[in-house]
């Protein structure tokens, strides 16, 4: 099997994980605790921006179709995760995929904050289109959403360096 084929297989598994993790999220209205960005981060940190974007886009598309079907805002709900894969993958590639634990923590925190901000914008647009907008929905839930975001980012930042080392040792090194 070629290196590209193996990378495609890994990215396919990551996209499936993204969809499943999005689907099994703890959803409480405008507050959602989900780990769907973890496989996106992992693919982006291992393979770069193209892989991160594909995993983010396909994983979120599958989740959106399974959970909500197609709507006017389906693509908007995918956008934060595509951007996540792009930025994290670009950063990892720019540093030749050799990031320190602090660099991983930093990029993950920035990424999760960006996802939360972009998702807040999507909630606003979606709520205006479908007529459920209230200021409390957007402003009132922002602080708890940011707290969840930072908690997830710290957890991801602590877990990812070990996962990346394990994947490199057991998978990536054998792809060469």
PDB file of C-alpha atoms in Angstrom:
ATOM      1  CA  UNK A   1       0.000   0.000   0.000  1.00  0.00           C
ATOM      2  CA  UNK A   2       1.339   3.451  -0.860  1.00  0.00           C
ATOM      3  CA  UNK A   3       1.893   6.192   1.698  1.00  0.00           C
ATOM      4  CA  UNK A   4      -0.976   8.245   0.222  1.00  0.00           C
ATOM      5  CA  UNK A   5      -3.349   5.275   0.454  1.00  0.00           C
ATOM      6  CA  UNK A   6      -2.456   4.754   4.113  1.00  0.00           C
ATOM      7  CA  UNK A   7      -2.922   8.465   4.828  1.00  0.00           C
ATOM      8  CA  UNK A   8      -6.316   8.346   3.094  1.00  0.00           C
ATOM      9  CA  UNK A   9      -7.327   5.336   5.213  1.00  0.00           C
ATOM     10  CA  UNK A  10      -6.289   7.087   8.428  1.00  0.00           C
ATOM     11  CA  UNK A  11      -8.102  10.284   7.419  1.00  0.00           C
ATOM     12  CA  UNK A  12     -11.229   8.262   6.619  1.00  0.00           C
ATOM     13  CA  UNK A  13     -11.152   6.750  10.105  1.00  0.00           C
ATOM     14  CA  UNK A  14     -10.617  10.220  11.599  1.00  0.00           C
ATOM     15  CA  UNK A  15     -13.594  11.621   9.654  1.00  0.00           C
ATOM     16  CA  UNK A  16     -15.755   8.740  10.890  1.00  0.00           C
ATOM     17  CA  UNK A  17     -14.564   9.384  14.455  1.00  0.00           C
ATOM     18  CA  UNK A  18     -15.389  13.081  14.023  1.00  0.00           C
ATOM     19  CA  UNK A  19     -18.938  12.215  12.913  1.00  0.00           C
ATOM     20  CA  UNK A  20     -19.486   9.776  15.784  1.00  0.00           C
ATOM     21  CA  UNK A  21     -18.037  12.135  18.400  1.00  0.00           C
ATOM     22  CA  UNK A  22     -20.260  14.936  17.096  1.00  0.00           C
ATOM     23  CA  UNK A  23     -23.300  12.687  17.172  1.00  0.00           C
ATOM     24  CA  UNK A  24     -22.784  11.455  20.745  1.00  0.00           C
ATOM     25  CA  UNK A  25     -22.217  14.961  22.113  1.00  0.00           C
ATOM     26  CA  UNK A  26     -23.852  16.202  25.281  1.00  0.00           C
ATOM     27  CA  UNK A  27     -26.284  18.690  23.725  1.00  0.00           C
ATOM     28  CA  UNK A  28     -28.093  21.192  25.964  1.00  0.00           C
ATOM     29  CA  UNK A  29     -29.575  23.749  23.568  1.00  0.00           C
ATOM     30  CA  UNK A  30     -26.908  26.316  22.753  1.00  0.00           C
ATOM     31  CA  UNK A  31     -24.434  24.500  25.037  1.00  0.00           C
ATOM     32  CA  UNK A  32     -22.813  21.466  23.485  1.00  0.00           C
ATOM     33  CA  UNK A  33     -19.984  19.382  24.879  1.00  0.00           C
ATOM     34  CA  UNK A  34     -18.408  17.514  22.010  1.00  0.00           C
ATOM     35  CA  UNK A  35     -15.053  16.041  21.177  1.00  0.00           C
ATOM     36  CA  UNK A  36     -15.535  16.063  17.402  1.00  0.00           C
ATOM     37  CA  UNK A  37     -12.576  18.384  16.865  1.00  0.00           C
ATOM     38  CA  UNK A  38     -10.105  15.891  18.378  1.00  0.00           C
ATOM     39  CA  UNK A  39      -9.726  13.706  15.240  1.00  0.00           C
ATOM     40  CA  UNK A  40      -9.517  16.860  13.115  1.00  0.00           C
ATOM     41  CA  UNK A  41      -6.700  18.158  15.296  1.00  0.00           C
ATOM     42  CA  UNK A  42      -4.934  14.822  15.154  1.00  0.00           C
ATOM     43  CA  UNK A  43      -5.079  14.563  11.345  1.00  0.00           C
ATOM     44  CA  UNK A  44      -4.010  18.180  10.925  1.00  0.00           C
ATOM     45  CA  UNK A  45      -1.083  17.768  13.325  1.00  0.00           C
ATOM     46  CA  UNK A  46       0.027  14.538  11.636  1.00  0.00           C
ATOM     47  CA  UNK A  47      -0.546  15.275   7.940  1.00  0.00           C
ATOM     48  CA  UNK A  48      -1.115  19.008   7.455  1.00  0.00           C
ATOM     49  CA  UNK A  49      -3.823  21.419   6.342  1.00  0.00           C
ATOM     50  CA  UNK A  50      -5.350  19.431   3.475  1.00  0.00           C
ATOM     51  CA  UNK A  51      -5.939  16.390   5.683  1.00  0.00           C
ATOM     52  CA  UNK A  52      -7.247  18.545   8.527  1.00  0.00           C
ATOM     53  CA  UNK A  53      -9.696  20.310   6.229  1.00  0.00           C
ATOM     54  CA  UNK A  54     -10.926  17.078   4.634  1.00  0.00           C
ATOM     55  CA  UNK A  55     -11.421  15.351   7.990  1.00  0.00           C
ATOM     56  CA  UNK A  56     -13.164  18.449   9.386  1.00  0.00           C
ATOM     57  CA  UNK A  57     -15.369  18.876   6.347  1.00  0.00           C
ATOM     58  CA  UNK A  58     -16.314  15.249   5.765  1.00  0.00           C
ATOM     59  CA  UNK A  59     -16.686  14.344   9.438  1.00  0.00           C
ATOM     60  CA  UNK A  60     -18.907  17.323  10.142  1.00  0.00           C
ATOM     61  CA  UNK A  61     -20.902  16.804   6.937  1.00  0.00           C
ATOM     62  CA  UNK A  62     -21.657  13.201   7.892  1.00  0.00           C
ATOM     63  CA  UNK A  63     -22.653  14.280  11.400  1.00  0.00           C
ATOM     64  CA  UNK A  64     -24.859  17.116  10.088  1.00  0.00           C
ATOM     65  CA  UNK A  65     -26.601  14.828   7.593  1.00  0.00           C
ATOM     66  CA  UNK A  66     -27.231  12.118  10.188  1.00  0.00           C
ATOM     67  CA  UNK A  67     -28.428  14.495  12.891  1.00  0.00           C
ATOM     68  CA  UNK A  68     -30.216  17.290  11.022  1.00  0.00           C
ATOM     69  CA  UNK A  69     -30.363  16.453   7.327  1.00  0.00           C
ATOM     70  CA  UNK A  70     -29.690  19.143   4.746  1.00  0.00           C
ATOM     71  CA  UNK A  71     -30.588  22.724   5.606  1.00  0.00           C
ATOM     72  CA  UNK A  72     -29.751  26.222   4.416  1.00  0.00           C
ATOM     73  CA  UNK A  73     -27.010  26.398   7.055  1.00  0.00           C
ATOM     74  CA  UNK A  74     -25.406  22.937   6.747  1.00  0.00           C
ATOM     75  CA  UNK A  75     -22.288  24.356   5.086  1.00  0.00           C
ATOM     76  CA  UNK A  76     -22.022  27.067   7.750  1.00  0.00           C
ATOM     77  CA  UNK A  77     -21.985  24.428  10.519  1.00  0.00           C
ATOM     78  CA  UNK A  78     -19.133  22.676   8.712  1.00  0.00           C
ATOM     79  CA  UNK A  79     -17.042  25.823   8.260  1.00  0.00           C
ATOM     80  CA  UNK A  80     -15.560  26.138  11.809  1.00  0.00           C
ATOM     81  CA  UNK A  81     -14.168  22.605  11.643  1.00  0.00           C
ATOM     82  CA  UNK A  82     -12.765  23.064   8.140  1.00  0.00           C
ATOM     83  CA  UNK A  83     -11.042  26.249   9.327  1.00  0.00           C
ATOM     84  CA  UNK A  84      -9.776  24.299  12.365  1.00  0.00           C
ATOM     85  CA  UNK A  85      -8.117  21.707  10.142  1.00  0.00           C
ATOM     86  CA  UNK A  86      -6.640  24.387   7.907  1.00  0.00           C
ATOM     87  CA  UNK A  87      -5.085  26.497  10.664  1.00  0.00           C
ATOM     88  CA  UNK A  88      -3.755  23.671  12.825  1.00  0.00           C
ATOM     89  CA  UNK A  89      -2.456  21.771   9.794  1.00  0.00           C
ATOM     90  CA  UNK A  90      -0.776  24.859   8.381  1.00  0.00           C
ATOM     91  CA  UNK A  91       0.871  25.567  11.746  1.00  0.00           C
ATOM     92  CA  UNK A  92       2.113  21.986  12.079  1.00  0.00           C
ATOM     93  CA  UNK A  93       3.429  21.934   8.501  1.00  0.00           C
ATOM     94  CA  UNK A  94       5.130  25.292   8.985  1.00  0.00           C
ATOM     95  CA  UNK A  95       7.011  23.767  11.937  1.00  0.00           C
ATOM     96  CA  UNK A  96       7.834  20.557  10.013  1.00  0.00           C
ATOM     97  CA  UNK A  97       5.419  18.576  12.203  1.00  0.00           C
ATOM     98  CA  UNK A  98       7.800  18.802  15.182  1.00  0.00           C
ATOM     99  CA  UNK A  99       5.872  20.777  17.763  1.00  0.00           C
ATOM    100  CA  UNK A 100       6.669  21.048  21.435  1.00  0.00           C
ATOM    101  CA  UNK A 101       3.978  20.240  23.980  1.00  0.00           C
ATOM    102  CA  UNK A 102       3.540  23.981  24.609  1.00  0.00           C
ATOM    103  CA  UNK A 103       3.133  24.701  20.895  1.00  0.00           C
ATOM    104  CA  UNK A 104       0.483  21.998  20.662  1.00  0.00           C
ATOM    105  CA  UNK A 105      -1.294  23.380  23.732  1.00  0.00           C
ATOM    106  CA  UNK A 106      -1.173  26.916  22.309  1.00  0.00           C
ATOM    107  CA  UNK A 107      -2.479  26.057  18.853  1.00  0.00           C
ATOM    108  CA  UNK A 108      -5.211  23.835  20.321  1.00  0.00           C
ATOM    109  CA  UNK A 109      -6.415  26.592  22.677  1.00  0.00           C
ATOM    110  CA  UNK A 110      -6.429  29.171  19.863  1.00  0.00           C
ATOM    111  CA  UNK A 111      -8.221  26.683  17.623  1.00  0.00           C
ATOM    112  CA  UNK A 112     -10.938  25.808  20.130  1.00  0.00           C
ATOM    113  CA  UNK A 113     -11.554  29.499  20.854  1.00  0.00           C
ATOM    114  CA  UNK A 114     -11.863  30.146  17.123  1.00  0.00           C
ATOM    115  CA  UNK A 115     -14.298  27.252  16.698  1.00  0.00           C
ATOM    116  CA  UNK A 116     -16.432  28.628  19.541  1.00  0.00           C
ATOM    117  CA  UNK A 117     -16.431  32.139  18.063  1.00  0.00           C
ATOM    118  CA  UNK A 118     -17.269  30.858  14.571  1.00  0.00           C
ATOM    119  CA  UNK A 119     -19.984  28.559  15.942  1.00  0.00           C
ATOM    120  CA  UNK A 120     -21.463  31.522  17.816  1.00  0.00           C
ATOM    121  CA  UNK A 121     -21.678  33.344  14.489  1.00  0.00           C
ATOM    122  CA  UNK A 122     -23.322  30.302  12.900  1.00  0.00           C
ATOM    123  CA  UNK A 123     -25.837  30.075  15.772  1.00  0.00           C
ATOM    124  CA  UNK A 124     -26.667  33.744  15.160  1.00  0.00           C
ATOM    125  CA  UNK A 125     -27.179  33.267  11.411  1.00  0.00           C
ATOM    126  CA  UNK A 126     -29.098  29.995  11.882  1.00  0.00           C
ATOM    127  CA  UNK A 127     -31.335  31.525  14.550  1.00  0.00           C
ATOM    128  CA  UNK A 128     -32.127  34.523  12.339  1.00  0.00           C
ATOM    129  CA  UNK A 129     -32.942  32.322   9.330  1.00  0.00           C
ATOM    130  CA  UNK A 130     -35.113  29.897  11.282  1.00  0.00           C
ATOM    131  CA  UNK A 131     -36.691  32.445  13.644  1.00  0.00           C
ATOM    132  CA  UNK A 132     -35.477  31.353  17.067  1.00  0.00           C
ATOM    133  CA  UNK A 133     -33.096  34.252  17.775  1.00  0.00           C
ATOM    134  CA  UNK A 134     -32.915  35.761  21.239  1.00  0.00           C
ATOM    135  CA  UNK A 135     -30.107  37.850  22.704  1.00  0.00           C
ATOM    136  CA  UNK A 136     -29.850  35.364  25.585  1.00  0.00           C
ATOM    137  CA  UNK A 137     -29.171  32.595  23.096  1.00  0.00           C
ATOM    138  CA  UNK A 138     -26.112  34.374  21.740  1.00  0.00           C
ATOM    139  CA  UNK A 139     -24.827  36.574  24.577  1.00  0.00           C
ATOM    140  CA  UNK A 140     -26.188  34.651  27.551  1.00  0.00           C
ATOM    141  CA  UNK A 141     -24.616  31.365  26.562  1.00  0.00           C
ATOM    142  CA  UNK A 142     -21.264  32.790  25.473  1.00  0.00           C
ATOM    143  CA  UNK A 143     -19.484  32.632  28.852  1.00  0.00           C
ATOM    144  CA  UNK A 144     -20.453  28.994  29.575  1.00  0.00           C
ATOM    145  CA  UNK A 145     -19.575  28.073  25.977  1.00  0.00           C
ATOM    146  CA  UNK A 146     -16.150  29.709  26.342  1.00  0.00           C
ATOM    147  CA  UNK A 147     -15.546  27.884  29.637  1.00  0.00           C
ATOM    148  CA  UNK A 148     -16.404  24.551  27.995  1.00  0.00           C
ATOM    149  CA  UNK A 149     -14.138  25.498  25.093  1.00  0.00           C
ATOM    150  CA  UNK A 150     -11.139  26.276  27.308  1.00  0.00           C
ATOM    151  CA  UNK A 151     -11.680  23.093  29.358  1.00  0.00           C
ATOM    152  CA  UNK A 152     -11.736  20.984  26.206  1.00  0.00           C
ATOM    153  CA  UNK A 153      -8.718  22.785  24.774  1.00  0.00           C
ATOM    154  CA  UNK A 154      -6.621  22.151  27.875  1.00  0.00           C
ATOM    155  CA  UNK A 155      -7.672  18.475  27.940  1.00  0.00           C
ATOM    156  CA  UNK A 156      -6.889  18.081  24.219  1.00  0.00           C
ATOM    157  CA  UNK A 157      -3.594  19.919  24.629  1.00  0.00           C
ATOM    158  CA  UNK A 158      -2.568  17.546  27.405  1.00  0.00           C
ATOM    159  CA  UNK A 159      -3.641  14.363  25.584  1.00  0.00           C
ATOM    160  CA  UNK A 160      -2.536  15.090  22.010  1.00  0.00           C
ATOM    161  CA  UNK A 161       1.276  15.049  22.443  1.00  0.00           C
ATOM    162  CA  UNK A 162       1.169  11.468  23.768  1.00  0.00           C
ATOM    163  CA  UNK A 163      -1.304  10.380  21.105  1.00  0.00           C
ATOM    164  CA  UNK A 164       0.813  11.948  18.367  1.00  0.00           C
ATOM    165  CA  UNK A 165       3.951  10.187  19.638  1.00  0.00           C
ATOM    166  CA  UNK A 166       2.119   6.851  19.782  1.00  0.00           C
ATOM    167  CA  UNK A 167       0.652   7.262  16.288  1.00  0.00           C
ATOM    168  CA  UNK A 168       4.040   8.303  14.905  1.00  0.00           C
ATOM    169  CA  UNK A 169       5.739   5.314  16.493  1.00  0.00           C
ATOM    170  CA  UNK A 170       3.114   2.731  15.580  1.00  0.00           C
ATOM    171  CA  UNK A 171       1.681   4.034  12.290  1.00  0.00           C
ATOM    172  CA  UNK A 172       3.487   6.909  10.613  1.00  0.00           C
ATOM    173  CA  UNK A 173       6.974   5.390  10.872  1.00  0.00           C
ATOM    174  CA  UNK A 174       5.648   2.256   9.171  1.00  0.00           C
ATOM    175  CA  UNK A 175       4.121   4.280   6.340  1.00  0.00           C
ATOM    176  CA  UNK A 176       7.551   5.279   5.041  1.00  0.00           C
TER     177      UNK A 176
END
